[in-house]
Amino acid sequence: MTHVSERNSAGSNGAEGADRRPWTAGGGRGVRKRTATYADAGVSIEAGDRAVELLKSKVKKTTRPEVMGDLGGFSGLFKLNTAKYKSPILASSTDGVGTKLVIAQQLDIHDTIGIDLVAMVVDDLVACGAEPLFLLDYIACGEVVPDKVAEIGAGIADGCRYAGCALLGGETAEHPGVLRPDEYDVSATGVGVVEESEILGRERVEVGDAVIAMRSSGLHSNGYSLVRHVLLGAGRMRLDSVVDDFGSQRTLGEELLTPTKIYAKDCLGLIEETDVRAFSHVTGGGIPGNLNRVLPGNADAVVDRSTWRPQPIFDLIQAKGRIEDNEMEATFNMGVGMFAIVSSDDADRAMAYLTGRGVEAWQVGEVIEGTGEVQMMGQYTRG
């Protein structure tokens, strides 16, 4: 978050910008009237500056040795150590968190949504084997409330620390008249690096490989338009409703705001420990729509549903919305946030390594001869 501005195509420059005198009614007739200010239009430069100041200490905790300069410049500088690589390839990813933001805004809880944002970006980067290096964020809001922006930014900084990447800078934009004062949206772009010879993907996947699942923390950041429709709309549930199946007097709102799991460091460590062929980050499109992205044309992945139980939130959504199984699996992660395809010889070692890092992992299936499809078999464990 380097500075605050309003994106405005009506700005002036060149000769038009030479005359800095404000326009007043009456022109040259000497009529003196109060001139308009940026604050009159709803943009507070001071509030933006205050938000940046509140964030500086958090952002500094995400720094890496390669970061150059300080927060507040026009661009972020990162000196890539090319001596570490024979042929470094930069990877990039950009994303947001969708309508999960609406839940955060309704509950006035803003310190976790940034973790979701980082997760959506860095776990896409690591899917090809890239180490996330830095991230740039963008926050657009109807009104800059420094403490609220600082909460959002603190979550982004926390996510970057969990992923091991630097928060290199970004933008906070105030858009009065476009967004309500309490509305905001966030997005981010991340950059990572991977040795060209070590890029992961479908080219490495072979028949006989093991498919390892890593448990999600819940819904993560996908499908919230459907969630809000069936639970808060037609289902008429309240965000402060306690749902017994969630345990420990946990409310629906708390469950829906559970931060997305960040797998970046777990995946990078797994690459060092085992023969990883590919990762699949399960986001929009669910398990079939993401796992098939890393399958070669001559192979299918068999996924045995009976090897795990999805979290209760998925049962609640399906029951309240009377949603068919294939629609659920095409929309939600169903309890798996990341897949690793590894050599069959390394399957046990991969699961042991992930378990040692606190990641619940299990073998969900294998790669067989096929046509690049995901074969969902069996039924989920219930009860």
Short mmCIF file of C-alpha atoms in Angstrom, two decimals:
data_model
loop_
_atom_site.label_atom_id
_atom_site.label_comp_id
_atom_site.label_asym_id
_atom_site.label_seq_id
_atom_site.Cartn_x
_atom_site.Cartn_y
_atom_site.Cartn_z
CA MET A 1 0.00 0.00 0.00
CA THR A 2 2.20 2.75 -1.29
CA HIS A 3 -0.27 5.58 -1.56
CA VAL A 4 -3.93 6.53 -1.80
CA SER A 5 -5.64 7.91 -4.83
CA GLU A 6 -8.89 8.10 -6.75
CA ARG A 7 -8.75 6.71 -10.27
CA ASN A 8 -10.09 9.59 -12.37
CA SER A 9 -9.83 9.95 -16.14
CA ALA A 10 -10.82 13.60 -15.93
CA GLY A 11 -7.47 14.73 -14.51
CA SER A 12 -5.45 17.44 -16.30
CA ASN A 13 -1.82 17.60 -17.35
CA GLY A 14 0.51 19.46 -19.66
CA ALA A 15 -0.66 22.93 -20.65
CA GLU A 16 -4.03 22.37 -19.01
CA GLY A 17 -2.28 21.72 -15.71
CA ALA A 18 -0.12 24.84 -15.88
CA ASP A 19 -2.83 27.03 -14.34
CA ARG A 20 -3.32 25.76 -10.79
CA ARG A 21 -5.87 28.43 -9.85
CA PRO A 22 -9.21 26.90 -8.82
CA TRP A 23 -12.22 27.65 -11.01
CA THR A 24 -14.77 30.00 -9.44
CA ALA A 25 -18.16 31.18 -10.63
CA GLY A 26 -18.01 34.57 -12.28
CA GLY A 27 -14.65 34.04 -13.97
CA GLY A 28 -12.78 37.33 -14.26
CA ARG A 29 -15.42 39.44 -12.55
CA GLY A 30 -13.71 39.16 -9.16
CA VAL A 31 -16.52 37.21 -7.54
CA ARG A 32 -15.13 35.33 -4.56
CA LYS A 33 -16.77 32.01 -3.70
CA ARG A 34 -15.66 28.99 -1.70
CA THR A 35 -13.80 26.63 -3.99
CA ALA A 36 -14.41 22.88 -4.07
CA THR A 37 -11.89 20.51 -2.52
CA TYR A 38 -11.09 16.83 -2.95
CA ALA A 39 -12.62 16.28 0.49
CA ASP A 40 -15.88 17.84 -0.75
CA ALA A 41 -15.95 15.09 -3.40
CA GLY A 42 -15.52 12.48 -0.71
CA VAL A 43 -11.79 11.74 -0.95
CA SER A 44 -9.64 12.25 2.13
CA ILE A 45 -5.92 12.30 1.47
CA GLU A 46 -5.27 12.61 5.20
CA ALA A 47 -7.24 9.45 5.99
CA GLY A 48 -5.30 7.58 3.35
CA ASP A 49 -1.99 8.73 4.75
CA ARG A 50 -3.09 7.71 8.22
CA ALA A 51 -4.02 4.21 6.98
CA VAL A 52 -0.56 3.78 5.45
CA GLU A 53 1.10 4.86 8.69
CA LEU A 54 -0.92 2.33 10.66
CA LEU A 55 0.23 -0.42 8.31
CA LYS A 56 3.95 0.27 8.10
CA SER A 57 4.99 -1.87 11.06
CA LYS A 58 3.01 -4.84 9.75
CA VAL A 59 4.38 -4.53 6.24
CA LYS A 60 7.97 -4.38 7.52
CA LYS A 61 7.51 -7.82 9.08
CA THR A 62 7.01 -9.29 5.59
CA THR A 63 10.33 -8.06 4.19
CA ARG A 64 12.86 -10.34 2.52
CA PRO A 65 16.58 -9.70 1.90
CA GLU A 66 15.85 -8.97 -1.76
CA VAL A 67 13.54 -6.04 -0.99
CA MET A 68 15.03 -2.64 -1.77
CA GLY A 69 13.82 0.77 -0.64
CA ASP A 70 11.00 1.53 1.77
CA LEU A 71 7.23 1.71 1.74
CA GLY A 72 5.89 4.83 0.05
CA GLY A 73 7.72 4.87 -3.27
CA PHE A 74 6.10 4.90 -6.69
CA SER A 75 7.15 1.30 -7.26
CA GLY A 76 8.40 -1.61 -5.22
CA LEU A 77 11.94 -2.81 -5.85
CA PHE A 78 13.03 -6.44 -5.56
CA LYS A 79 16.54 -7.61 -6.45
CA LEU A 80 16.26 -11.17 -7.74
CA ASN A 81 19.32 -13.26 -6.91
CA THR A 82 19.82 -14.83 -10.33
CA ALA A 83 22.95 -16.62 -9.12
CA LYS A 84 20.67 -19.12 -7.35
CA TYR A 85 19.24 -20.32 -10.66
CA LYS A 86 20.49 -21.65 -13.97
CA SER A 87 17.41 -20.50 -15.83
CA PRO A 88 14.96 -18.62 -13.57
CA ILE A 89 11.36 -18.36 -14.71
CA LEU A 90 9.05 -15.76 -13.20
CA ALA A 91 5.51 -16.85 -12.39
CA SER A 92 2.63 -14.46 -11.74
CA SER A 93 -0.91 -14.70 -10.44
CA THR A 94 -3.70 -12.26 -9.68
CA ASP A 95 -6.95 -12.80 -7.80
CA GLY A 96 -9.51 -11.49 -5.33
CA VAL A 97 -11.77 -13.10 -2.74
CA GLY A 98 -15.17 -12.68 -4.37
CA THR A 99 -18.32 -12.10 -2.37
CA LYS A 100 -16.83 -13.44 0.86
CA LEU A 101 -16.19 -9.73 1.33
CA VAL A 102 -19.91 -9.19 1.88
CA ILE A 103 -19.82 -11.42 4.97
CA ALA A 104 -16.84 -9.51 6.36
CA GLN A 105 -18.60 -6.21 5.78
CA GLN A 106 -21.84 -7.38 7.36
CA LEU A 107 -20.01 -8.60 10.46
CA ASP A 108 -17.61 -5.62 10.49
CA ILE A 109 -14.68 -8.04 10.77
CA HIS A 110 -11.85 -7.19 8.41
CA ASP A 111 -8.63 -8.68 9.78
CA THR A 112 -8.90 -12.09 8.07
CA ILE A 113 -10.02 -11.24 4.56
CA GLY A 114 -6.43 -10.31 3.65
CA ILE A 115 -5.28 -13.83 4.51
CA ASP A 116 -7.85 -15.14 2.04
CA LEU A 117 -6.50 -12.77 -0.60
CA VAL A 118 -2.90 -13.88 -0.18
CA ALA A 119 -3.90 -17.55 -0.18
CA MET A 120 -5.74 -17.25 -3.47
CA VAL A 121 -2.65 -15.78 -5.12
CA VAL A 122 0.32 -17.61 -3.61
CA ASP A 123 -1.23 -21.07 -3.75
CA ASP A 124 -1.75 -20.59 -7.47
CA LEU A 125 1.91 -19.62 -7.78
CA VAL A 126 3.20 -22.64 -5.88
CA ALA A 127 1.09 -24.96 -8.06
CA CYS A 128 3.80 -24.76 -10.74
CA GLY A 129 6.56 -25.12 -8.15
CA ALA A 130 7.29 -21.40 -7.89
CA GLU A 131 8.43 -19.80 -4.64
CA PRO A 132 6.26 -16.70 -3.98
CA LEU A 133 8.58 -13.68 -3.84
CA PHE A 134 6.37 -10.64 -3.41
CA LEU A 135 2.80 -9.44 -3.58
CA LEU A 136 1.13 -6.15 -4.49
CA ASP A 137 -2.36 -5.41 -3.18
CA TYR A 138 -5.22 -3.17 -4.29
CA ILE A 139 -8.00 -1.97 -1.99
CA ALA A 140 -10.90 0.05 -3.39
CA CYS A 141 -13.35 1.52 -0.89
CA GLY A 142 -16.19 3.98 -0.71
CA GLU A 143 -14.54 5.78 2.20
CA VAL A 144 -11.07 5.36 3.64
CA VAL A 145 -11.52 4.60 7.32
CA PRO A 146 -7.91 4.28 8.50
CA ASP A 147 -8.53 1.64 11.16
CA LYS A 148 -10.56 -0.51 8.76
CA VAL A 149 -7.98 -0.26 5.98
CA ALA A 150 -5.30 -1.08 8.52
CA GLU A 151 -7.21 -4.22 9.57
CA ILE A 152 -7.50 -5.36 5.96
CA GLY A 153 -3.84 -4.60 5.35
CA ALA A 154 -2.80 -6.38 8.53
CA GLY A 155 -4.48 -9.54 7.26
CA ILE A 156 -2.65 -9.21 3.95
CA ALA A 157 0.65 -8.78 5.79
CA ASP A 158 -0.08 -11.81 7.97
CA GLY A 159 -0.82 -13.87 4.87
CA CYS A 160 2.44 -12.79 3.27
CA ARG A 161 4.37 -13.84 6.38
CA TYR A 162 2.68 -17.25 6.34
CA ALA A 163 3.61 -17.64 2.67
CA GLY A 164 7.16 -16.29 3.08
CA CYS A 165 6.73 -13.52 0.52
CA ALA A 166 7.18 -9.77 0.84
CA LEU A 167 4.31 -7.28 0.72
CA LEU A 168 6.09 -5.00 -1.68
CA GLY A 169 3.49 -2.27 -2.06
CA GLY A 170 0.06 -1.59 -3.46
CA GLU A 171 -2.74 0.91 -3.76
CA THR A 172 -5.66 2.06 -1.64
CA ALA A 173 -8.23 3.92 -3.73
CA GLU A 174 -11.21 5.87 -2.43
CA HIS A 175 -14.22 5.75 -4.79
CA PRO A 176 -17.06 7.87 -3.36
CA GLY A 177 -20.25 7.65 -5.38
CA VAL A 178 -19.17 4.32 -6.85
CA LEU A 179 -18.98 2.30 -3.63
CA ARG A 180 -20.98 2.92 -0.47
CA PRO A 181 -18.91 4.24 2.47
CA ASP A 182 -18.90 0.79 4.10
CA GLU A 183 -18.09 -1.12 0.89
CA TYR A 184 -14.70 -2.23 -0.35
CA ASP A 185 -13.11 -4.72 -2.72
CA VAL A 186 -9.63 -6.20 -2.71
CA SER A 187 -7.32 -7.84 -5.22
CA ALA A 188 -3.66 -8.72 -5.38
CA THR A 189 -0.97 -9.77 -7.80
CA GLY A 190 1.91 -11.99 -6.78
CA VAL A 191 5.19 -12.88 -8.45
CA GLY A 192 7.23 -16.01 -7.85
CA VAL A 193 10.26 -17.75 -9.34
CA VAL A 194 11.01 -21.33 -10.33
CA GLU A 195 13.93 -23.06 -12.03
CA GLU A 196 12.89 -23.79 -15.60
CA SER A 197 13.86 -27.45 -15.32
CA GLU A 198 11.77 -27.83 -12.14
CA ILE A 199 8.43 -26.44 -13.33
CA LEU A 200 5.62 -28.72 -12.17
CA GLY A 201 2.64 -29.67 -14.28
CA ARG A 202 0.89 -32.24 -16.43
CA GLU A 203 4.07 -32.97 -18.42
CA ARG A 204 5.52 -34.67 -15.32
CA VAL A 205 2.46 -36.70 -14.34
CA GLU A 206 2.64 -40.43 -15.04
CA VAL A 207 0.26 -43.36 -14.83
CA GLY A 208 0.70 -44.98 -11.41
CA ASP A 209 1.37 -41.74 -9.52
CA ALA A 210 -0.37 -41.23 -6.17
CA VAL A 211 -2.89 -38.43 -5.60
CA ILE A 212 -2.52 -36.86 -2.15
CA ALA A 213 -5.22 -34.60 -0.67
CA MET A 214 -4.57 -31.75 1.76
CA ARG A 215 -7.52 -30.77 3.90
CA SER A 216 -9.06 -27.34 3.48
CA SER A 217 -9.92 -25.07 6.40
CA GLY A 218 -13.49 -24.90 5.12
CA LEU A 219 -15.08 -23.08 2.22
CA HIS A 220 -11.93 -21.03 1.54
CA SER A 221 -12.93 -18.22 -0.86
CA ASN A 222 -15.19 -19.75 -3.48
CA GLY A 223 -18.91 -20.21 -3.91
CA TYR A 224 -20.01 -17.43 -1.58
CA SER A 225 -22.67 -16.11 -3.93
CA LEU A 226 -24.37 -19.50 -3.72
CA VAL A 227 -23.72 -19.69 0.04
CA ARG A 228 -25.34 -16.33 0.67
CA HIS A 229 -28.27 -17.25 -1.57
CA VAL A 230 -29.13 -20.54 0.13
CA LEU A 231 -28.21 -19.73 3.74
CA LEU A 232 -28.86 -16.03 4.21
CA GLY A 233 -31.47 -15.61 1.48
CA ALA A 234 -33.82 -18.53 1.01
CA GLY A 235 -32.58 -20.23 4.20
CA ARG A 236 -33.15 -17.08 6.29
CA MET A 237 -30.26 -17.92 8.62
CA ARG A 238 -28.52 -15.25 10.67
CA LEU A 239 -24.78 -14.80 10.77
CA ASP A 240 -24.89 -14.81 14.57
CA SER A 241 -26.77 -18.12 14.65
CA VAL A 242 -24.93 -20.83 16.60
CA VAL A 243 -24.74 -24.06 14.57
CA ASP A 244 -24.30 -27.10 16.80
CA ASP A 245 -22.57 -29.13 14.09
CA PHE A 246 -19.76 -26.55 13.95
CA GLY A 247 -18.87 -27.20 17.59
CA SER A 248 -17.79 -24.98 20.50
CA GLN A 249 -20.71 -22.55 20.16
CA ARG A 250 -19.42 -21.49 16.76
CA THR A 251 -21.64 -19.14 14.79
CA LEU A 252 -22.43 -19.28 11.10
CA GLY A 253 -20.58 -16.00 10.56
CA GLU A 254 -17.42 -17.32 12.24
CA GLU A 255 -17.50 -20.41 10.06
CA LEU A 256 -18.01 -18.41 6.86
CA LEU A 257 -15.09 -16.11 7.70
CA THR A 258 -12.64 -18.95 8.43
CA PRO A 259 -9.46 -17.86 6.60
CA THR A 260 -8.32 -19.79 3.55
CA LYS A 261 -5.49 -22.22 4.26
CA ILE A 262 -2.13 -21.12 2.83
CA TYR A 263 -0.21 -24.15 1.56
CA ALA A 264 2.75 -22.40 -0.07
CA LYS A 265 5.49 -23.32 2.43
CA ASP A 266 4.07 -26.83 2.86
CA CYS A 267 4.19 -27.40 -0.89
CA LEU A 268 7.68 -25.98 -1.30
CA GLY A 269 8.93 -28.21 1.49
CA LEU A 270 7.23 -31.22 -0.06
CA ILE A 271 9.09 -30.56 -3.32
CA GLU A 272 12.36 -30.74 -1.43
CA GLU A 273 11.42 -33.98 0.35
CA THR A 274 9.66 -36.00 -2.35
CA ASP A 275 9.22 -36.44 -6.09
CA VAL A 276 6.31 -34.09 -6.71
CA ARG A 277 4.87 -34.17 -10.22
CA ALA A 278 2.13 -31.54 -9.89
CA PHE A 279 -0.03 -29.55 -7.49
CA SER A 280 -3.68 -28.62 -8.01
CA HIS A 281 -5.08 -25.68 -6.05
CA VAL A 282 -8.81 -26.32 -5.57
CA THR A 283 -10.68 -23.06 -6.13
CA GLY A 284 -13.63 -22.18 -8.39
CA GLY A 285 -14.67 -25.28 -10.33
CA GLY A 286 -14.15 -27.60 -7.39
CA ILE A 287 -12.18 -30.83 -7.41
CA PRO A 288 -12.97 -32.03 -10.95
CA GLY A 289 -12.52 -28.58 -12.48
CA ASN A 290 -9.07 -28.05 -11.00
CA LEU A 291 -7.48 -31.49 -10.75
CA ASN A 292 -8.01 -32.10 -14.46
CA ARG A 293 -5.84 -29.04 -15.21
CA VAL A 294 -2.73 -31.02 -14.28
CA LEU A 295 -3.58 -34.27 -16.06
CA PRO A 296 -1.99 -35.25 -19.37
CA GLY A 297 -4.26 -36.35 -22.20
CA ASN A 298 -3.46 -40.02 -21.68
CA ALA A 299 -4.28 -40.24 -17.97
CA ASP A 300 -7.18 -39.90 -15.54
CA ALA A 301 -7.14 -39.23 -11.81
CA VAL A 302 -9.27 -41.47 -9.62
CA VAL A 303 -10.57 -39.68 -6.50
CA ASP A 304 -12.21 -41.86 -3.85
CA ARG A 305 -14.73 -39.78 -1.90
CA SER A 306 -14.93 -42.39 0.86
CA THR A 307 -11.42 -41.47 2.07
CA TRP A 308 -12.60 -38.30 3.81
CA ARG A 309 -15.50 -36.45 5.37
CA PRO A 310 -16.24 -32.90 4.18
CA GLN A 311 -16.71 -30.33 6.95
CA PRO A 312 -20.28 -29.83 8.27
CA ILE A 313 -20.62 -26.49 6.45
CA PHE A 314 -20.87 -28.35 3.15
CA ASP A 315 -23.70 -30.56 4.49
CA LEU A 316 -25.54 -27.47 5.73
CA ILE A 317 -25.28 -25.70 2.37
CA GLN A 318 -26.39 -28.76 0.43
CA ALA A 319 -29.35 -29.47 2.72
CA LYS A 320 -30.58 -25.86 2.90
CA GLY A 321 -30.26 -25.34 -0.84
CA ARG A 322 -31.30 -28.83 -1.93
CA ILE A 323 -28.23 -28.76 -4.13
CA GLU A 324 -27.35 -31.76 -6.27
CA ASP A 325 -24.04 -33.54 -5.71
CA ASN A 326 -22.52 -32.55 -9.04
CA GLU A 327 -23.35 -28.88 -8.42
CA MET A 328 -21.70 -29.00 -4.99
CA GLU A 329 -18.54 -30.55 -6.45
CA ALA A 330 -18.43 -28.05 -9.29
CA THR A 331 -18.66 -25.11 -6.87
CA PHE A 332 -16.91 -26.00 -3.60
CA ASN A 333 -13.67 -27.67 -2.53
CA MET A 334 -15.61 -30.22 -0.45
CA GLY A 335 -12.87 -30.32 2.18
CA VAL A 336 -9.77 -30.51 -0.04
CA GLY A 337 -7.84 -27.30 -0.67
CA MET A 338 -4.81 -28.68 -2.49
CA PHE A 339 -3.80 -31.88 -4.26
CA ALA A 340 -0.28 -33.15 -4.75
CA ILE A 341 0.48 -35.76 -7.37
CA VAL A 342 3.63 -37.59 -6.36
CA SER A 343 5.54 -40.69 -7.37
CA SER A 344 3.84 -43.76 -5.93
CA ASP A 345 7.10 -44.65 -4.17
CA ASP A 346 6.93 -41.35 -2.26
CA ALA A 347 3.26 -41.42 -1.26
CA ASP A 348 3.82 -42.49 2.36
CA ARG A 349 6.72 -40.11 2.78
CA ALA A 350 4.65 -37.23 1.39
CA MET A 351 1.81 -37.85 3.82
CA ALA A 352 4.22 -38.18 6.74
CA TYR A 353 5.96 -34.94 5.83
CA LEU A 354 2.70 -32.99 5.54
CA THR A 355 1.34 -34.47 8.76
CA GLY A 356 4.54 -33.40 10.49
CA ARG A 357 3.86 -29.84 9.37
CA GLY A 358 0.34 -29.94 10.77
CA VAL A 359 -1.39 -30.48 7.43
CA GLU A 360 -4.03 -33.21 7.41
CA ALA A 361 -3.19 -35.27 4.33
CA TRP A 362 -4.20 -38.64 2.93
CA GLN A 363 -3.99 -40.63 -0.31
CA VAL A 364 -7.23 -40.03 -2.14
CA GLY A 365 -6.52 -41.99 -5.31
CA GLU A 366 -4.12 -42.59 -8.15
CA VAL A 367 -3.40 -41.73 -11.76
CA ILE A 368 -4.57 -44.33 -14.28
CA GLU A 369 -4.70 -44.59 -18.05
CA GLY A 370 -7.39 -42.36 -19.48
CA THR A 371 -8.20 -39.20 -21.40
CA GLY A 372 -7.41 -36.38 -18.95
CA GLU A 373 -10.53 -36.69 -16.79
CA VAL A 374 -11.19 -36.86 -13.05
CA GLN A 375 -13.12 -39.94 -11.98
CA MET A 376 -15.00 -39.28 -8.73
CA MET A 377 -15.72 -42.63 -7.07
CA GLY A 378 -17.59 -43.77 -3.94
CA GLN A 379 -19.50 -41.67 -1.42
CA TYR A 380 -18.28 -39.18 1.16
CA THR A 381 -17.97 -40.40 4.74
CA ARG A 382 -20.87 -39.02 6.79
CA GLY A 383 -21.68 -38.82 10.47
#
